[in-house]
Short mmCIF file of C-alpha atoms in Angstrom, two decimals:
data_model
loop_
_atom_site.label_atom_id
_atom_site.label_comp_id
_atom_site.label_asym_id
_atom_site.label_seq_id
_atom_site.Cartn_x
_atom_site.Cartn_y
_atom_site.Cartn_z
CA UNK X 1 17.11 -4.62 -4.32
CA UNK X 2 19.44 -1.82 -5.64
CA UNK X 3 17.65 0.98 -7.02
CA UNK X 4 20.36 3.08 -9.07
CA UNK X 5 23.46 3.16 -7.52
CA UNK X 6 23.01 4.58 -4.46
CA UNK X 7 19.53 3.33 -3.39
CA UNK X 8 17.79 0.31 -1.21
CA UNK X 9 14.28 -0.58 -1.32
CA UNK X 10 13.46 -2.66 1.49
CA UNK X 11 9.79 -4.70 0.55
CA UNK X 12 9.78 -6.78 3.70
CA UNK X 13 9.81 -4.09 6.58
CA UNK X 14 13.18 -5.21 7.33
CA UNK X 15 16.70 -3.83 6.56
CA UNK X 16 20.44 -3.69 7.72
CA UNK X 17 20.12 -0.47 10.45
CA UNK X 18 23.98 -0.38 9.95
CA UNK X 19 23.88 0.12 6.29
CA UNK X 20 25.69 3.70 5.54
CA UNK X 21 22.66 4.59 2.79
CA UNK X 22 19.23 5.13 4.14
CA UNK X 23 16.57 2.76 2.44
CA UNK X 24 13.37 2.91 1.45
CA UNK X 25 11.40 0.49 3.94
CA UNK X 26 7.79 -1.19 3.07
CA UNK X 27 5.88 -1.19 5.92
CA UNK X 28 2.85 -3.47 5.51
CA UNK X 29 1.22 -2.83 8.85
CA UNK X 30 1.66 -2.44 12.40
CA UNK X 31 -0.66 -5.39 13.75
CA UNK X 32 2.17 -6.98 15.86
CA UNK X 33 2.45 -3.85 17.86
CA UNK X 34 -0.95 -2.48 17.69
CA UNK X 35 -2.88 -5.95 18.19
CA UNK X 36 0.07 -8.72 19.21
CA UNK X 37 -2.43 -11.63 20.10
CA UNK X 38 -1.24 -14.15 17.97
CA UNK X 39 2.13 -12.85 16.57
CA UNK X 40 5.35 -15.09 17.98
CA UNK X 41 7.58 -12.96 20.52
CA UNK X 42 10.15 -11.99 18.34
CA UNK X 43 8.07 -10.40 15.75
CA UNK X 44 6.39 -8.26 18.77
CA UNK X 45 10.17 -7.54 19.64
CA UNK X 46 11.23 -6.28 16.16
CA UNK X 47 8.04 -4.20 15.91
CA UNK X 48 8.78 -2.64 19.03
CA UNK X 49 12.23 -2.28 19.22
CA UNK X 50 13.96 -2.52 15.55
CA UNK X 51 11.16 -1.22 13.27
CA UNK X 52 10.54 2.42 14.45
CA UNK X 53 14.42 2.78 14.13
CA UNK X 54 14.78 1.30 10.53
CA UNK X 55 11.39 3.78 9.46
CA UNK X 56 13.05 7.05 11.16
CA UNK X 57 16.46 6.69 9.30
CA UNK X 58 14.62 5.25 6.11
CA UNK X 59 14.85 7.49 3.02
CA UNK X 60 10.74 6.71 2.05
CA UNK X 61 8.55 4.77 4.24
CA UNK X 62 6.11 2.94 1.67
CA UNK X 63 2.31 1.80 2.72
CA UNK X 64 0.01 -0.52 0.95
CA UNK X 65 -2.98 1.68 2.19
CA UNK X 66 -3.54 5.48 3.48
CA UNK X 67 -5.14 4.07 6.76
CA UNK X 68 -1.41 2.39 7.06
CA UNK X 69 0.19 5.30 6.26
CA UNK X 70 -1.54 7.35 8.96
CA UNK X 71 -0.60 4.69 11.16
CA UNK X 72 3.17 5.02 10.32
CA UNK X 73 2.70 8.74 10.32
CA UNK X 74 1.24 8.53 13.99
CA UNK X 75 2.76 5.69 15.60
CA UNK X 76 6.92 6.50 14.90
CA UNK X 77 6.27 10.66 14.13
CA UNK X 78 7.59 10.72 10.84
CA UNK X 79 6.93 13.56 8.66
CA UNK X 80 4.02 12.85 6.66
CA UNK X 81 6.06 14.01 2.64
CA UNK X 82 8.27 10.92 3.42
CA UNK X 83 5.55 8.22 3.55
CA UNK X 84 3.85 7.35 0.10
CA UNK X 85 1.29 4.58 -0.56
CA UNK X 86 1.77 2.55 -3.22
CA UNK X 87 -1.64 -0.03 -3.39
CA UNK X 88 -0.20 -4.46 -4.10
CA UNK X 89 -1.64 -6.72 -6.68
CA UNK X 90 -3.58 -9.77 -6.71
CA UNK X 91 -1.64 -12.77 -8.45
CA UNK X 92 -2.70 -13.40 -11.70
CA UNK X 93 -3.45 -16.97 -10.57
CA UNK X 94 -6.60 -16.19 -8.76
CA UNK X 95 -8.25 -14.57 -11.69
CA UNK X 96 -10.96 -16.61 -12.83
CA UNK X 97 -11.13 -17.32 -16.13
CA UNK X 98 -14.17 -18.30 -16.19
CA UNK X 99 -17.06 -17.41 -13.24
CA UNK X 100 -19.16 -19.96 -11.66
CA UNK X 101 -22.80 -19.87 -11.97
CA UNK X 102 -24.18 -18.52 -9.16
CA UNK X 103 -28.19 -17.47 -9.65
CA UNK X 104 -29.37 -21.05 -7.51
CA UNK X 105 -29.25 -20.19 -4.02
CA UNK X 106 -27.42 -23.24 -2.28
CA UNK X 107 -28.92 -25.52 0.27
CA UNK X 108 -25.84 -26.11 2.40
CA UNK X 109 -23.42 -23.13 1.91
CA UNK X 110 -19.85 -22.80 2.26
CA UNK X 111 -17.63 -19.90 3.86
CA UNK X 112 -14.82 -19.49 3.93
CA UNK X 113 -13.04 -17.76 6.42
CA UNK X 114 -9.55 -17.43 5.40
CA UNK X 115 -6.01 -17.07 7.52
CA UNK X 116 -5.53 -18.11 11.28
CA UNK X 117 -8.51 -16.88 13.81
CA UNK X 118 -5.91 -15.15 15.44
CA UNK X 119 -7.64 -12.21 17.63
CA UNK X 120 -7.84 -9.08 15.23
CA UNK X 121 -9.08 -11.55 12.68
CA UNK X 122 -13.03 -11.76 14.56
CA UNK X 123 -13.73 -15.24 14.18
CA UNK X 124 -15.83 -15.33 17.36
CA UNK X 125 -18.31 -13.18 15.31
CA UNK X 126 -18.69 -15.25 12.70
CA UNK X 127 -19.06 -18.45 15.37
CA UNK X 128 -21.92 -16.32 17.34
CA UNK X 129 -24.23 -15.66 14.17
CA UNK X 130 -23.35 -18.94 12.57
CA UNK X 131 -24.62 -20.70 16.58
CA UNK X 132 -27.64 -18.05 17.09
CA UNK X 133 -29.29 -18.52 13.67
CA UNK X 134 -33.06 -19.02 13.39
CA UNK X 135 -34.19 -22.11 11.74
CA UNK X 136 -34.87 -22.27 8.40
CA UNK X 137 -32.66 -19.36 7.84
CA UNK X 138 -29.44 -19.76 5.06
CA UNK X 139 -26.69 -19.68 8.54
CA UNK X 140 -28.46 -22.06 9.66
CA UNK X 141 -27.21 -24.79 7.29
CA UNK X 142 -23.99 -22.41 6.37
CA UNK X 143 -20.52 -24.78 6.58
CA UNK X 144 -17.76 -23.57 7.78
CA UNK X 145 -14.04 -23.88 6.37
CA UNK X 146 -11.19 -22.40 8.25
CA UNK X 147 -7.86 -21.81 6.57
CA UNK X 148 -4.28 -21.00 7.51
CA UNK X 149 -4.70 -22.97 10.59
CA UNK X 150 -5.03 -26.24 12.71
CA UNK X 151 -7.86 -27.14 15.21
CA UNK X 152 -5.13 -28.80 17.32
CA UNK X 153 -3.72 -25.28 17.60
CA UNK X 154 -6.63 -23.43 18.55
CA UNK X 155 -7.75 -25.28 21.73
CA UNK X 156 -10.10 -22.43 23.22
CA UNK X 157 -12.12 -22.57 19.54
CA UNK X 158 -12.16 -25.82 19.46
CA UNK X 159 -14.24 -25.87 22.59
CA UNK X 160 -15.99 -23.37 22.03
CA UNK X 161 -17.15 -25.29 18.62
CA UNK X 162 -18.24 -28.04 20.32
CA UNK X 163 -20.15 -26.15 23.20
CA UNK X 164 -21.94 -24.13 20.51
CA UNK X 165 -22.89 -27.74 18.66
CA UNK X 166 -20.96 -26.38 14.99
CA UNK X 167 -18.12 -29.63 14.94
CA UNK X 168 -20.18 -30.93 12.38
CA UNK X 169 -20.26 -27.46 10.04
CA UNK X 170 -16.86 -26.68 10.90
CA UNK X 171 -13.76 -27.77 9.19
CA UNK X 172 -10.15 -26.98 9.71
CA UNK X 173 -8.53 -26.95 6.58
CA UNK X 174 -4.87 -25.77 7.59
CA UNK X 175 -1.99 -24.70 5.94
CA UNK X 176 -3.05 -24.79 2.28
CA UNK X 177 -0.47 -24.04 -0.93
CA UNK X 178 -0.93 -20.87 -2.13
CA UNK X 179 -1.91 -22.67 -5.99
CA UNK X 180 -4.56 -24.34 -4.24
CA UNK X 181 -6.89 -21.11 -3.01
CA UNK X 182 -8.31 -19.82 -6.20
CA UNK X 183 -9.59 -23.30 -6.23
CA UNK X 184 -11.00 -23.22 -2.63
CA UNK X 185 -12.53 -19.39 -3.24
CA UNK X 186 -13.97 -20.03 -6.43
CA UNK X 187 -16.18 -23.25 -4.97
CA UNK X 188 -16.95 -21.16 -2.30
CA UNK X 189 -20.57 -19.39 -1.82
CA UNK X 190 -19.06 -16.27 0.18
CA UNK X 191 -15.71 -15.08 1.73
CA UNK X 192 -16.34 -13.45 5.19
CA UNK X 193 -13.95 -10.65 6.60
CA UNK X 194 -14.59 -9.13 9.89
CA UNK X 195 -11.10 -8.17 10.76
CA UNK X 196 -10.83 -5.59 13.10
CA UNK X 197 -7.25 -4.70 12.22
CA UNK X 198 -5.42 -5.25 8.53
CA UNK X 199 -2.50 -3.59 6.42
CA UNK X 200 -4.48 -4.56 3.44
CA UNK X 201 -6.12 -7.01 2.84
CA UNK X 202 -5.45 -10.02 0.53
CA UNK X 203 -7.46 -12.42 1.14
CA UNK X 204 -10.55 -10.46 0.09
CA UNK X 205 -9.01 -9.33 -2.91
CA UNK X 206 -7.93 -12.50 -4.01
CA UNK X 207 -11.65 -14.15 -3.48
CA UNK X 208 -13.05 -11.00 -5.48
CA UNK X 209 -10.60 -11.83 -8.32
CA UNK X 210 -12.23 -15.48 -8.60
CA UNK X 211 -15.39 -14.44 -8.50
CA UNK X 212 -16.23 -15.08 -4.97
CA UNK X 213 -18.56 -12.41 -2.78
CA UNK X 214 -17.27 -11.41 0.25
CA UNK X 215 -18.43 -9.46 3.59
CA UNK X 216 -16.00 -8.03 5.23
CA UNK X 217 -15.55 -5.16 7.98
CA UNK X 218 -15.76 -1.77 7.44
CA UNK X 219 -12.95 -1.04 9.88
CA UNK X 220 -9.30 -0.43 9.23
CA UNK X 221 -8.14 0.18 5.72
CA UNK X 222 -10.72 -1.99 4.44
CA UNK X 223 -13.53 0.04 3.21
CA UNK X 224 -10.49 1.61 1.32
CA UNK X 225 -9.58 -1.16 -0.43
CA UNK X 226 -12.42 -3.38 -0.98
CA UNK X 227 -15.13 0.54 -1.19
CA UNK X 228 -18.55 -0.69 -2.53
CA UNK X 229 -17.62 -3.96 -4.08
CA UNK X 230 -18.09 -6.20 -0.75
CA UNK X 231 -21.05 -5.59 1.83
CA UNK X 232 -19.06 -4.04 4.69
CA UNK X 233 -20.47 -4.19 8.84
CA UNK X 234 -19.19 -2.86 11.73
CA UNK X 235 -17.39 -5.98 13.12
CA UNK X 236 -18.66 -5.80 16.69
CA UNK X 237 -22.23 -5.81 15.13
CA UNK X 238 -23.56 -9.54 15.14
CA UNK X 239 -27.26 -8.68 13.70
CA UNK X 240 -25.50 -6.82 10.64
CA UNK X 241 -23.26 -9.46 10.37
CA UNK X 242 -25.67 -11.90 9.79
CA UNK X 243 -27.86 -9.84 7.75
CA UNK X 244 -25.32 -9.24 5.35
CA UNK X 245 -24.63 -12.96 5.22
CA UNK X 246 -27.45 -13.72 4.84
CA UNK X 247 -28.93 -11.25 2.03
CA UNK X 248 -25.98 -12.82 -0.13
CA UNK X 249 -26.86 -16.51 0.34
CA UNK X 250 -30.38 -15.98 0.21
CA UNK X 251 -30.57 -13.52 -2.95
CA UNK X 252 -29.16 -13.62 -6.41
CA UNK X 253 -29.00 -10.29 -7.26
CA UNK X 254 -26.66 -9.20 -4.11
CA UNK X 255 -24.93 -12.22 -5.49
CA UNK X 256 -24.37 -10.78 -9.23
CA UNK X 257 -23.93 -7.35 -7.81
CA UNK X 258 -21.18 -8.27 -5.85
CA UNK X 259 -19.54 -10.74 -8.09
CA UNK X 260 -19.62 -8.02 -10.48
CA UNK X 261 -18.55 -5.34 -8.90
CA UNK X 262 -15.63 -7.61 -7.06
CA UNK X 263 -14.25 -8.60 -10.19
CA UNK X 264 -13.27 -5.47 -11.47
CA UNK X 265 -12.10 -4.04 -8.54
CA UNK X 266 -9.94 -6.82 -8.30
CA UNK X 267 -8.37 -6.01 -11.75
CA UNK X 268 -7.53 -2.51 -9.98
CA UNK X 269 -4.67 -3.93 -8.09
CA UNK X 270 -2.03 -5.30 -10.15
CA UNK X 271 1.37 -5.93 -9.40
CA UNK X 272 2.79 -4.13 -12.40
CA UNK X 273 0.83 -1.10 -11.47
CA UNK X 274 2.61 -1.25 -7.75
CA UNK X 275 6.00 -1.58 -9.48
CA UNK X 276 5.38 1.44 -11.40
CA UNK X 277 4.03 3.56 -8.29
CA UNK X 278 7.13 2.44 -6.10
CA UNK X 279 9.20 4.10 -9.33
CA UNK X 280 7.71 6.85 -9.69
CA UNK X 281 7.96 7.53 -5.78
CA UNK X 282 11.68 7.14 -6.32
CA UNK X 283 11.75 8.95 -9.03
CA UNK X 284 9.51 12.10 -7.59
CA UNK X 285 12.02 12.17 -4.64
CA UNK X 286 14.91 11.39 -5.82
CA UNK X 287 16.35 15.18 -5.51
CA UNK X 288 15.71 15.11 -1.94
CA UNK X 289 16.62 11.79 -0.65
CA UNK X 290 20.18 11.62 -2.14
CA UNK X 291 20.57 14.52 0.08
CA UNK X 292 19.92 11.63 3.27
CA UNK X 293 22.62 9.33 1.69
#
């Protein structure tokens, strides 16, 4: 989109490198380059090849998150007063109008881990505590859904499901429509998170905003984004892991903490509010960057 006459703000991380006025280029993260398990060749290409050009000539490189930034910063050597963070928004869709009673501790809980279990995303952990639990204990009896992906895809976990004796708390829910998660998050008991590598963050956000808990990892910008209002673990730590899993299913009050404490962090990150910032970084260096046109 044109911003004035003379600039180009480039959300996507992609732009013309040809085009005679230097845009301003979102970067969301670096994950195809940093941790390319999972991402389709040509993605690892552009990240490699066409992305540290298009940052270097940009006018403003814009992050979601200052862990991002420092990544931008570090990985293409740009100078550090032409990369700005401006934090995204949850849709308004996945804010609950209503929250879901949640003081009985379920028998059979559901979590939800969302996306495909591509590598950075640490779905082994959740498959090791989920396999290892003591009887009697909440994991124990925990189900399983899997979103953003097909079993048929994921051969290896499939097996590994199987091996472990989960197939029948396991369930592949693939490619849902956007309108439908709030839905799925809401009915939920807990969102888990143990990504090793992210931009930002959504799909935490998004469960915090229906009223969902969530444990995540305290790795990556994470801890930045989500701070107090998820329990976060080191995501190579199984026992922690399953602690914090398990002090959430088992006990109200780290329920209601954390539903309470999601929610309004969720209402923190608005897409109106990340309008305004990209504006005012415009705005703030204007004077300088119509001297790169």
């Amino acid at each position: 989109a044109a911003l004035g006459r003379r600039r180009i703000h480039a959300p996507a991380g992609s732009a013309a490198i040809t085009r005679p006025i230097p845009p301003g280029i979102a970067v969301t993260d670096l994950h195809p380059s940093r941790m390319p398990s999972g991402h389709p060749l040509e993605w690892r290409l552009f990240y490699r090849l066409v992305l540290p050009r298009l940052v270097r000539r940009a006018a403003a490189g814009i992050t979601p998150t200052e862990a991002t930034r420092r990544d931008v910063i570090e990985a293409f050597g740009i100078p550090p007063e032409r990369v700005f963070v401006t934090r995204y928004g949850v849709d308004e869709h996945f804010v609950a109008s209503t929250l879901r009673d949640r003081s009985t501790s379920p028998a059979a809980p559901r979590i939800v881990f969302p996306g495909p279990p591509i590598g950075r995303k640490n779905l082994d952990l959740v498959l090791r505590v989920m396999a290892s639990a003591p009887e009697g204990s909440a994991l124990s009896t925990a189900e399983l859904e899997i979103t953003g992906a097909a079993e048929a895809d994921y051969p290896t976990y499939r097996a590994q499901i199987a091996e472990t004796h989960l197939a029948d708390r396991v369930r592949w829910l693939g490619r849902l429509p956007t309108e439908d998660l709030p839905r799925l998050y809401a009915g939920a008991d807990l969102l888990v998170y143990p990504s090793f590598l992210e931009g930002f963050g959504f799909p935490p956000l998004e469960a915090m905003a229906a009223g969902t808990p969530v444990v995540a990892s305290n790795a990556s910008c994470l801890p930045e984004v989500l701070d107090e209002a998820a329990i976060l673990v080191d995501p190579s730590d199984d026992a922690g892991f399953a602690a914090a899993v398990e002090s959430v299913l088992r006990d109200p009050a780290v329920r209601h903490h954390l539903v309470s404490s999601g929610t309004a962090r969720a209402r923190m990150y608005t897409w109106q509010r990340c309008a305004e910032m990209v504006a005012a970084i415009y705005r703030v260096a204007a004077p300088r960057l119509s001297n790169t046109a």
